[in-house]
Amino acid sequence: MKIKLTLFLIVVLFFAANAVKAQDSLMLRKIYDEALVDGKCYDNLHYLCKNIGPRLSGSANAQKAVEWGKKLMENYGFDRVYLQEVMVPHWVRGEKEVGKIIDGDKEMPVAICALGMSVATPKDGITANVIEVHSLKELDSLGESAIKGKIVFFNRPFDPRFIETFKAYGTAGDQRFMGPAAAAKLGAVGAIVRSLTEIIDDYPHTGATLNSGIRIPAAAISTKGANLLSSMLKMRKMPQIKFYLKQSCQTLPDVLSYNVIGELKGSENPNKYITVGGHLDSWDLAEGAHDDGTGVMQSVEMLRILKTLNYHPKNSIRAVFFMNEENGDKGGLKYAELAAKNKEDHIAAIETDAGGFTPRGFGFTGLPAGSLQKMNTTWKALLEPYAADRLTDGGGGTDIEPLKSTVPSVVLIEYLPDSQRYFDIHHSAKDVFENVNQRELELGSAAIASLVYLIDQHGF
Amino acid sequence: MKIKLTLFLIVVLFFAANAVKAQDSLMLRKIYDEALVDGKCYDNLHYLCKNIGPRLSGSANAQKAVEWGKKLMENYGFDRVYLQEVMVPHWVRGEKEVGKIIDGDKEMPVAICALGMSVATPKDGITANVIEVHSLKELDSLGESAIKGKIVFFNRPFDPRFIETFKAYGTAGDQRFMGPAAAAKLGAVGAIVRSLTEIIDDYPHTGATLNSGIRIPAAAISTKGANLLSSMLKMRKMPQIKFYLKQSCQTLPDVLSYNVIGELKGSENPNKYITVGGHLDSWDLAEGAHDDGTGVMQSVEMLRILKTLNYHPKNSIRAVFFMNEENGDKGGLKYAELAAKNKEDHIAAIETDAGGFTPRGFGFTGLPAGSLQKMNTTWKALLEPYAADRLTDGGGGTDIEPLKSTVPSVVLIEYLPDSQRYFDIHHSAKDVFENVNQRELELGSAAIASLVYLIDQHGF
């Protein structure tokens, strides 16, 4: 009798498990069909890029983007749409920058742009000898005697051997973020940093540089410009080569801005949240298409898809347009602060800020023990037909990481699309709508919505 | 004693297996480093696209490409470089085609291009009523009474729900390849076919159409043009809408051309071959960058990498530039014929003709039983760090499939890069060098070279 009962239970459980799997599989297919056949993500991105455009924190365009984003969510009829007030820095580039290599009486213009949060040069610019370094360590070892009065030229290229380009960015990035401040400490009068990209072209790539300590003008130089400058420095004795830098950027007083949040209310656990976000602000040189127009549009598309499919989540699900990821992370910090203050339990926070390219998978930080292994047999099989099934250890993002401090139980998840083209355009004038592929973008929305569904149904 | 010996053997085998794995892992890393740091693939592709350009079979450019390809391989110092003679069709497009929707006395020009191997219209073009169909089945069900004297407009769009775009191409493709001939049988005077792409734009996409039976002029129409024509047909009563088509393409006498072959001689099994190939010919509307400049350049790069790393293969390894994949497959047929005639044993034939996009994996046809499962535990682990580890059942390619008939033991392998962007540009004026990403291309070369190495070392 006992054996029969056990057998019966095993059979019931077997069929129940298969029924769940079949139901999940069906739901994922519905999500993908909605994204690929009736997706709104691409058109929304077009509006954001072409009708609003660059939207650096504090700018009039950033405010337009907030208002449009809120209206978009309201039109979708989510259960709740609201703004979170947040004070953000307001840095402006000013006039187009000028950079020249000076070789005796010859001048060679090179493409540069001020790094975000940098200070201006004097009105007529600065001219100084150049010293090329390849790391902060090398800078330190050269010391004040070698650096004082010079422009430091950080020229460590991307390492092409990394398969994931974000790792190349990670290992070269300290030059941009910390290099100028470190050079200033040693008496440098300016800093120019090789653009953080592998591609060799004439586009300078901006990005934030450390906004504290002694401040010197800091600019990014295009990779072609960097290669030219480096070869000139090798060809000529150093004192002959000088660099002329002129920029008029400045930091204005902080501005009131907003995170934009849309929500579907959970039917079982309304105070448990699964949050998906990207950042609404963008650098000023282009349209912030891949960085991070695709991310915000995928976030709201995830919510639209679930609502359109008439899905009633167990937990509350949010799409968040974070403000000020690029030069301050004030939006991410504010979200985390308010989550704690309002005692919102967060199951998971997913960030999509790696471009709107073909999905490969997701990276997870803070999973319960054994959960990733389990996922890699169950969820992996469901995501495999969509080739979004690389579920790996580690991953986060600037906007969601503060949440880990205020709501420690949250699982941080990074959406991982193909990374090969991202740094070709990242933070440069090339980050425009035309460089986004509709299907790649839509597949990303669907992958994210699928993961949200699985988390909502099954937890970790 | 016996137990001790068994234990000893187990330990030896364990370490031996791990040593092999470590050696393989090291070799793959070397292959990737060579491809990513000192790769020649991208520069070679630049030459092929910009210094040679479009190279349809039988054209002067195709001959230039043969000569340059042979020289390139000779310069790399492969053990053997040679040509295989093959007679190929010689179709020429003639003057730019003209297509217009005629609505009473209004004319609306639309972007069209003759389908490959199509016949010309009379010199002044043809004007006829249009009948829109969505499948060959629908065409047949309409029958001769509905079709006779008309231009048949095949307008079945890509199905966006397929995750792999090649499946959408596969299911829409019969309209282009067989549609015009089927329409001709029913008395149609011309055929226009919706371009085989999901993207909505003004570029017509060419491609071969069946070259037998009754022949009528057949052209591809851009997706924008197709949508316009379809909406006009819906808006107006049919007899009012006519279509004007003018094209002057023709098929000239066959031309002597060549497959280009480079070889590293096997040290253990010189008469066993692992062949990697793409096709050297391309459509005439652009530079044949992704189709299939990337494939031929990856094939030769695979061989260059192995030689540069001083790898001495057990089996002979070939890079083959097949001629005439686009409109006849004469090169693939000739290769297969000569392989049989020369009694060349082929272990594997890998085709790379799906664009130079980020690798996802490989598809296999004709593996021994259990081999794919084994691969998916051993080789998969080696390829996983490079995200080229989707090893799936099924796959081949136009150039290598004839080999299966003449050397039945061959395993056919299809290189599977990401497919999302391929049909945006495929067979259209957009298939240019600028749409190829250097890293994506290089990663493909490395993935292919890695697989060749693993097959050479371990077989299936």
PDB file of C-alpha atoms in Angstrom, chain B residues 135-339:
ATOM      1  CA  SER B 135       2.417  30.848 -51.913  1.00  0.00           C
ATOM      2  CA  LEU B 136       2.977  28.412 -54.732  1.00  0.00           C
ATOM      3  CA  LYS B 137      -0.060  26.544 -53.497  1.00  0.00           C
ATOM      4  CA  GLU B 138      -2.236  29.643 -53.820  1.00  0.00           C
ATOM      5  CA  LEU B 139      -0.828  30.206 -57.299  1.00  0.00           C
ATOM      6  CA  ASP B 140      -1.777  26.675 -58.329  1.00  0.00           C
ATOM      7  CA  SER B 141      -5.232  26.958 -56.846  1.00  0.00           C
ATOM      8  CA  LEU B 142      -5.877  30.141 -58.843  1.00  0.00           C
ATOM      9  CA  GLY B 143      -4.993  28.293 -62.031  1.00  0.00           C
ATOM     10  CA  GLU B 144      -4.347  29.391 -65.572  1.00  0.00           C
ATOM     11  CA  SER B 145      -7.539  31.397 -66.012  1.00  0.00           C
ATOM     12  CA  ALA B 146      -6.551  33.810 -63.271  1.00  0.00           C
ATOM     13  CA  ILE B 147      -2.838  33.960 -64.071  1.00  0.00           C
ATOM     14  CA  LYS B 148      -2.604  34.050 -67.860  1.00  0.00           C
ATOM     15  CA  GLY B 149      -1.309  37.333 -69.247  1.00  0.00           C
ATOM     16  CA  LYS B 150      -0.588  38.786 -65.823  1.00  0.00           C
ATOM     17  CA  ILE B 151       2.446  39.634 -63.761  1.00  0.00           C
ATOM     18  CA  VAL B 152       2.426  37.429 -60.670  1.00  0.00           C
ATOM     19  CA  PHE B 153       3.426  39.253 -57.506  1.00  0.00           C
ATOM     20  CA  PHE B 154       4.748  36.870 -54.831  1.00  0.00           C
ATOM     21  CA  ASN B 155       4.361  38.705 -51.557  1.00  0.00           C
ATOM     22  CA  ARG B 156       4.717  36.307 -48.649  1.00  0.00           C
ATOM     23  CA  PRO B 157       6.809  38.129 -46.016  1.00  0.00           C
ATOM     24  CA  PHE B 158       9.445  36.676 -43.728  1.00  0.00           C
ATOM     25  CA  ASP B 159       7.900  35.144 -40.643  1.00  0.00           C
ATOM     26  CA  PRO B 160       9.487  37.137 -37.785  1.00  0.00           C
ATOM     27  CA  ARG B 161       8.697  34.444 -35.224  1.00  0.00           C
ATOM     28  CA  PHE B 162      11.599  32.290 -36.271  1.00  0.00           C
ATOM     29  CA  ILE B 163      14.540  32.895 -33.964  1.00  0.00           C
ATOM     30  CA  GLU B 164      17.066  31.858 -36.598  1.00  0.00           C
ATOM     31  CA  THR B 165      16.504  34.035 -39.674  1.00  0.00           C
ATOM     32  CA  PHE B 166      17.689  31.261 -41.992  1.00  0.00           C
ATOM     33  CA  LYS B 167      14.480  29.439 -41.163  1.00  0.00           C
ATOM     34  CA  ALA B 168      12.452  32.456 -42.261  1.00  0.00           C
ATOM     35  CA  TYR B 169      14.515  32.537 -45.456  1.00  0.00           C
ATOM     36  CA  GLY B 170      13.973  28.830 -45.909  1.00  0.00           C
ATOM     37  CA  THR B 171      10.215  29.082 -45.658  1.00  0.00           C
ATOM     38  CA  ALA B 172       9.861  32.202 -47.837  1.00  0.00           C
ATOM     39  CA  GLY B 173      12.542  31.276 -50.370  1.00  0.00           C
ATOM     40  CA  ASP B 174      10.482  29.030 -52.660  1.00  0.00           C
ATOM     41  CA  GLN B 175       8.738  32.133 -54.020  1.00  0.00           C
ATOM     42  CA  ARG B 176      11.987  33.391 -55.481  1.00  0.00           C
ATOM     43  CA  PHE B 177      13.523  30.147 -56.613  1.00  0.00           C
ATOM     44  CA  MET B 178      10.459  28.354 -57.963  1.00  0.00           C
ATOM     45  CA  GLY B 179       7.756  31.023 -58.133  1.00  0.00           C
ATOM     46  CA  PRO B 180       8.539  32.592 -61.506  1.00  0.00           C
ATOM     47  CA  ALA B 181       8.846  29.229 -63.278  1.00  0.00           C
ATOM     48  CA  ALA B 182       5.575  28.062 -61.726  1.00  0.00           C
ATOM     49  CA  ALA B 183       3.881  31.308 -62.778  1.00  0.00           C
ATOM     50  CA  ALA B 184       5.237  30.934 -66.313  1.00  0.00           C
ATOM     51  CA  LYS B 185       3.685  27.481 -66.571  1.00  0.00           C
ATOM     52  CA  LEU B 186       0.295  29.059 -65.922  1.00  0.00           C
ATOM     53  CA  GLY B 187       0.794  31.701 -68.608  1.00  0.00           C
ATOM     54  CA  ALA B 188       2.089  34.632 -66.551  1.00  0.00           C
ATOM     55  CA  VAL B 189       4.074  37.209 -68.546  1.00  0.00           C
ATOM     56  CA  GLY B 190       6.319  38.235 -65.663  1.00  0.00           C
ATOM     57  CA  ALA B 191       6.974  37.728 -61.951  1.00  0.00           C
ATOM     58  CA  ILE B 192       7.965  40.069 -59.178  1.00  0.00           C
ATOM     59  CA  VAL B 193       9.003  38.659 -55.846  1.00  0.00           C
ATOM     60  CA  ARG B 194       9.063  40.371 -52.468  1.00  0.00           C
ATOM     61  CA  SER B 195      12.696  40.689 -51.372  1.00  0.00           C
ATOM     62  CA  LEU B 196      13.708  37.903 -49.001  1.00  0.00           C
ATOM     63  CA  THR B 197      14.324  40.034 -45.945  1.00  0.00           C
ATOM     64  CA  GLU B 198      12.460  41.120 -42.850  1.00  0.00           C
ATOM     65  CA  ILE B 199      13.694  44.694 -42.979  1.00  0.00           C
ATOM     66  CA  ILE B 200      11.400  47.254 -44.582  1.00  0.00           C
ATOM     67  CA  ASP B 201      13.448  49.454 -46.887  1.00  0.00           C
ATOM     68  CA  ASP B 202      14.075  50.422 -50.488  1.00  0.00           C
ATOM     69  CA  TYR B 203      16.704  47.852 -51.406  1.00  0.00           C
ATOM     70  CA  PRO B 204      15.749  44.985 -53.695  1.00  0.00           C
ATOM     71  CA  HIS B 205      17.485  41.685 -52.916  1.00  0.00           C
ATOM     72  CA  THR B 206      18.472  39.544 -55.886  1.00  0.00           C
ATOM     73  CA  GLY B 207      19.168  35.795 -55.894  1.00  0.00           C
ATOM     74  CA  ALA B 208      18.897  32.919 -58.311  1.00  0.00           C
ATOM     75  CA  THR B 209      15.613  31.819 -59.800  1.00  0.00           C
ATOM     76  CA  LEU B 210      15.004  28.481 -61.491  1.00  0.00           C
ATOM     77  CA  ASN B 211      16.675  28.417 -64.874  1.00  0.00           C
ATOM     78  CA  SER B 212      14.529  25.883 -66.780  1.00  0.00           C
ATOM     79  CA  GLY B 213      11.163  25.409 -68.421  1.00  0.00           C
ATOM     80  CA  ILE B 214       9.221  28.342 -69.816  1.00  0.00           C
ATOM     81  CA  ARG B 215      11.087  31.541 -69.006  1.00  0.00           C
ATOM     82  CA  ILE B 216       9.518  34.865 -68.075  1.00  0.00           C
ATOM     83  CA  PRO B 217      11.198  38.016 -66.778  1.00  0.00           C
ATOM     84  CA  ALA B 218      11.461  37.844 -62.998  1.00  0.00           C
ATOM     85  CA  ALA B 219      12.529  40.579 -60.619  1.00  0.00           C
ATOM     86  CA  ALA B 220      12.822  41.193 -56.888  1.00  0.00           C
ATOM     87  CA  ILE B 221      10.991  44.183 -55.494  1.00  0.00           C
ATOM     88  CA  SER B 222      12.061  46.021 -52.330  1.00  0.00           C
ATOM     89  CA  THR B 223       9.918  45.387 -49.262  1.00  0.00           C
ATOM     90  CA  LYS B 224       8.749  49.016 -49.297  1.00  0.00           C
ATOM     91  CA  GLY B 225       7.809  48.627 -52.943  1.00  0.00           C
ATOM     92  CA  ALA B 226       6.035  45.362 -52.179  1.00  0.00           C
ATOM     93  CA  ASN B 227       4.044  46.932 -49.356  1.00  0.00           C
ATOM     94  CA  LEU B 228       3.070  49.841 -51.603  1.00  0.00           C
ATOM     95  CA  LEU B 229       2.022  47.580 -54.444  1.00  0.00           C
ATOM     96  CA  SER B 230       0.034  45.368 -52.113  1.00  0.00           C
ATOM     97  CA  SER B 231      -1.801  48.310 -50.589  1.00  0.00           C
ATOM     98  CA  MET B 232      -2.526  49.762 -54.049  1.00  0.00           C
ATOM     99  CA  LEU B 233      -3.983  46.419 -55.109  1.00  0.00           C
ATOM    100  CA  LYS B 234      -6.197  46.463 -52.042  1.00  0.00           C
ATOM    101  CA  MET B 235      -7.285  50.076 -52.535  1.00  0.00           C
ATOM    102  CA  ARG B 236      -8.122  49.923 -56.230  1.00  0.00           C
ATOM    103  CA  LYS B 237     -10.081  47.456 -58.268  1.00  0.00           C
ATOM    104  CA  MET B 238      -7.493  45.155 -59.756  1.00  0.00           C
ATOM    105  CA  PRO B 239      -7.720  45.948 -63.449  1.00  0.00           C
ATOM    106  CA  GLN B 240      -6.771  49.544 -62.758  1.00  0.00           C
ATOM    107  CA  ILE B 241      -3.395  48.681 -61.232  1.00  0.00           C
ATOM    108  CA  LYS B 242      -0.740  47.587 -63.674  1.00  0.00           C
ATOM    109  CA  PHE B 243       2.958  47.025 -63.312  1.00  0.00           C
ATOM    110  CA  TYR B 244       5.666  48.093 -65.715  1.00  0.00           C
ATOM    111  CA  LEU B 245       8.837  46.020 -65.741  1.00  0.00           C
ATOM    112  CA  LYS B 246      11.923  46.549 -67.843  1.00  0.00           C
ATOM    113  CA  GLN B 247      15.173  44.624 -67.568  1.00  0.00           C
ATOM    114  CA  SER B 248      17.885  43.631 -70.010  1.00  0.00           C
ATOM    115  CA  CYS B 249      19.698  40.781 -68.282  1.00  0.00           C
ATOM    116  CA  GLN B 250      20.965  37.836 -70.303  1.00  0.00           C
ATOM    117  CA  THR B 251      22.820  34.563 -70.012  1.00  0.00           C
ATOM    118  CA  LEU B 252      26.015  34.438 -72.074  1.00  0.00           C
ATOM    119  CA  PRO B 253      27.956  31.269 -72.938  1.00  0.00           C
ATOM    120  CA  ASP B 254      29.570  29.377 -70.046  1.00  0.00           C
ATOM    121  CA  VAL B 255      33.027  30.505 -68.974  1.00  0.00           C
ATOM    122  CA  LEU B 256      36.042  28.597 -67.688  1.00  0.00           C
ATOM    123  CA  SER B 257      36.618  29.445 -64.040  1.00  0.00           C
ATOM    124  CA  TYR B 258      38.165  27.850 -60.966  1.00  0.00           C
ATOM    125  CA  ASN B 259      37.939  26.675 -57.398  1.00  0.00           C
ATOM    126  CA  VAL B 260      40.997  27.884 -55.483  1.00  0.00           C
ATOM    127  CA  ILE B 261      42.496  25.391 -53.036  1.00  0.00           C
ATOM    128  CA  GLY B 262      45.207  25.638 -50.403  1.00  0.00           C
ATOM    129  CA  GLU B 263      46.428  22.690 -48.399  1.00  0.00           C
ATOM    130  CA  LEU B 264      48.495  21.712 -45.410  1.00  0.00           C
ATOM    131  CA  LYS B 265      49.644  18.123 -45.869  1.00  0.00           C
ATOM    132  CA  GLY B 266      48.738  15.613 -43.168  1.00  0.00           C
ATOM    133  CA  SER B 267      51.670  13.968 -41.427  1.00  0.00           C
ATOM    134  CA  GLU B 268      49.855  10.741 -40.553  1.00  0.00           C
ATOM    135  CA  ASN B 269      47.010  10.509 -43.059  1.00  0.00           C
ATOM    136  CA  PRO B 270      47.884  12.644 -46.059  1.00  0.00           C
ATOM    137  CA  ASN B 271      44.940  11.284 -48.027  1.00  0.00           C
ATOM    138  CA  LYS B 272      42.380  12.114 -45.349  1.00  0.00           C
ATOM    139  CA  TYR B 273      41.011  15.619 -45.654  1.00  0.00           C
ATOM    140  CA  ILE B 274      39.341  18.197 -43.516  1.00  0.00           C
ATOM    141  CA  THR B 275      38.007  20.841 -45.878  1.00  0.00           C
ATOM    142  CA  VAL B 276      36.852  24.344 -44.965  1.00  0.00           C
ATOM    143  CA  GLY B 277      35.280  26.511 -47.603  1.00  0.00           C
ATOM    144  CA  GLY B 278      33.185  29.450 -48.613  1.00  0.00           C
ATOM    145  CA  HIS B 279      32.342  30.787 -52.037  1.00  0.00           C
ATOM    146  CA  LEU B 280      34.415  33.275 -53.951  1.00  0.00           C
ATOM    147  CA  ASP B 281      31.707  34.387 -56.362  1.00  0.00           C
ATOM    148  CA  SER B 282      29.212  36.999 -55.239  1.00  0.00           C
ATOM    149  CA  TRP B 283      26.162  38.769 -56.510  1.00  0.00           C
ATOM    150  CA  ASP B 284      26.772  41.832 -58.616  1.00  0.00           C
ATOM    151  CA  LEU B 285      24.848  44.461 -56.622  1.00  0.00           C
ATOM    152  CA  ALA B 286      27.529  45.020 -53.983  1.00  0.00           C
ATOM    153  CA  GLU B 287      30.852  43.666 -52.751  1.00  0.00           C
ATOM    154  CA  GLY B 288      29.783  40.234 -51.525  1.00  0.00           C
ATOM    155  CA  ALA B 289      31.191  41.123 -48.126  1.00  0.00           C
ATOM    156  CA  HIS B 290      29.127  38.855 -45.861  1.00  0.00           C
ATOM    157  CA  ASP B 291      28.084  36.670 -48.805  1.00  0.00           C
ATOM    158  CA  ASP B 292      30.579  35.258 -48.916  1.00  0.00           C
ATOM    159  CA  GLY B 293      33.752  37.307 -48.695  1.00  0.00           C
ATOM    160  CA  THR B 294      33.811  36.616 -44.973  1.00  0.00           C
ATOM    161  CA  GLY B 295      33.531  32.873 -45.591  1.00  0.00           C
ATOM    162  CA  VAL B 296      36.434  32.607 -48.021  1.00  0.00           C
ATOM    163  CA  MET B 297      38.605  34.878 -45.925  1.00  0.00           C
ATOM    164  CA  GLN B 298      37.818  32.843 -42.795  1.00  0.00           C
ATOM    165  CA  SER B 299      38.688  29.642 -44.641  1.00  0.00           C
ATOM    166  CA  VAL B 300      42.134  30.816 -45.668  1.00  0.00           C
ATOM    167  CA  GLU B 301      42.638  32.460 -42.270  1.00  0.00           C
ATOM    168  CA  MET B 302      41.965  29.099 -40.601  1.00  0.00           C
ATOM    169  CA  LEU B 303      44.810  27.579 -42.614  1.00  0.00           C
ATOM    170  CA  ARG B 304      47.111  30.567 -42.053  1.00  0.00           C
ATOM    171  CA  ILE B 305      46.544  30.439 -38.299  1.00  0.00           C
ATOM    172  CA  LEU B 306      47.374  26.726 -38.096  1.00  0.00           C
ATOM    173  CA  LYS B 307      50.491  27.209 -40.200  1.00  0.00           C
ATOM    174  CA  THR B 308      51.592  30.289 -38.257  1.00  0.00           C
ATOM    175  CA  LEU B 309      51.244  28.341 -35.008  1.00  0.00           C
ATOM    176  CA  ASN B 310      53.500  25.732 -36.593  1.00  0.00           C
ATOM    177  CA  TYR B 311      50.799  23.124 -36.251  1.00  0.00           C
ATOM    178  CA  HIS B 312      51.521  19.919 -38.141  1.00  0.00           C
ATOM    179  CA  PRO B 313      48.172  18.291 -38.791  1.00  0.00           C
ATOM    180  CA  LYS B 314      47.666  14.548 -38.722  1.00  0.00           C
ATOM    181  CA  ASN B 315      45.300  14.813 -41.674  1.00  0.00           C
ATOM    182  CA  SER B 316      45.460  17.099 -44.686  1.00  0.00           C
ATOM    183  CA  ILE B 317      43.611  20.340 -44.182  1.00  0.00           C
ATOM    184  CA  ARG B 318      42.221  22.430 -46.990  1.00  0.00           C
ATOM    185  CA  ALA B 319      40.847  25.881 -47.514  1.00  0.00           C
ATOM    186  CA  VAL B 320      38.624  25.983 -50.586  1.00  0.00           C
ATOM    187  CA  PHE B 321      37.297  29.043 -52.388  1.00  0.00           C
ATOM    188  CA  PHE B 322      34.358  27.527 -54.261  1.00  0.00           C
ATOM    189  CA  MET B 323      33.250  29.191 -57.481  1.00  0.00           C
ATOM    190  CA  ASN B 324      29.639  29.723 -58.535  1.00  0.00           C
ATOM    191  CA  GLU B 325      27.644  29.029 -55.408  1.00  0.00           C
ATOM    192  CA  GLU B 326      25.182  31.783 -56.204  1.00  0.00           C
ATOM    193  CA  ASN B 327      23.867  30.688 -59.560  1.00  0.00           C
ATOM    194  CA  GLY B 328      24.799  27.129 -60.389  1.00  0.00           C
ATOM    195  CA  ASP B 329      26.922  25.478 -57.687  1.00  0.00           C
ATOM    196  CA  LYS B 330      29.289  24.284 -60.379  1.00  0.00           C
ATOM    197  CA  GLY B 331      32.318  24.675 -58.085  1.00  0.00           C
ATOM    198  CA  GLY B 332      30.837  22.556 -55.326  1.00  0.00           C
ATOM    199  CA  LEU B 333      29.837  19.866 -57.810  1.00  0.00           C
ATOM    200  CA  LYS B 334      33.279  19.870 -59.398  1.00  0.00           C
ATOM    201  CA  TYR B 335      35.019  19.587 -56.044  1.00  0.00           C
ATOM    202  CA  ALA B 336      32.871  16.593 -55.127  1.00  0.00           C
ATOM    203  CA  GLU B 337      33.441  14.965 -58.521  1.00  0.00           C
ATOM    204  CA  LEU B 338      37.228  15.315 -58.278  1.00  0.00           C
ATOM    205  CA  ALA B 339      37.328  14.182 -54.642  1.00  0.00           C
TER     206      ALA B 339
END
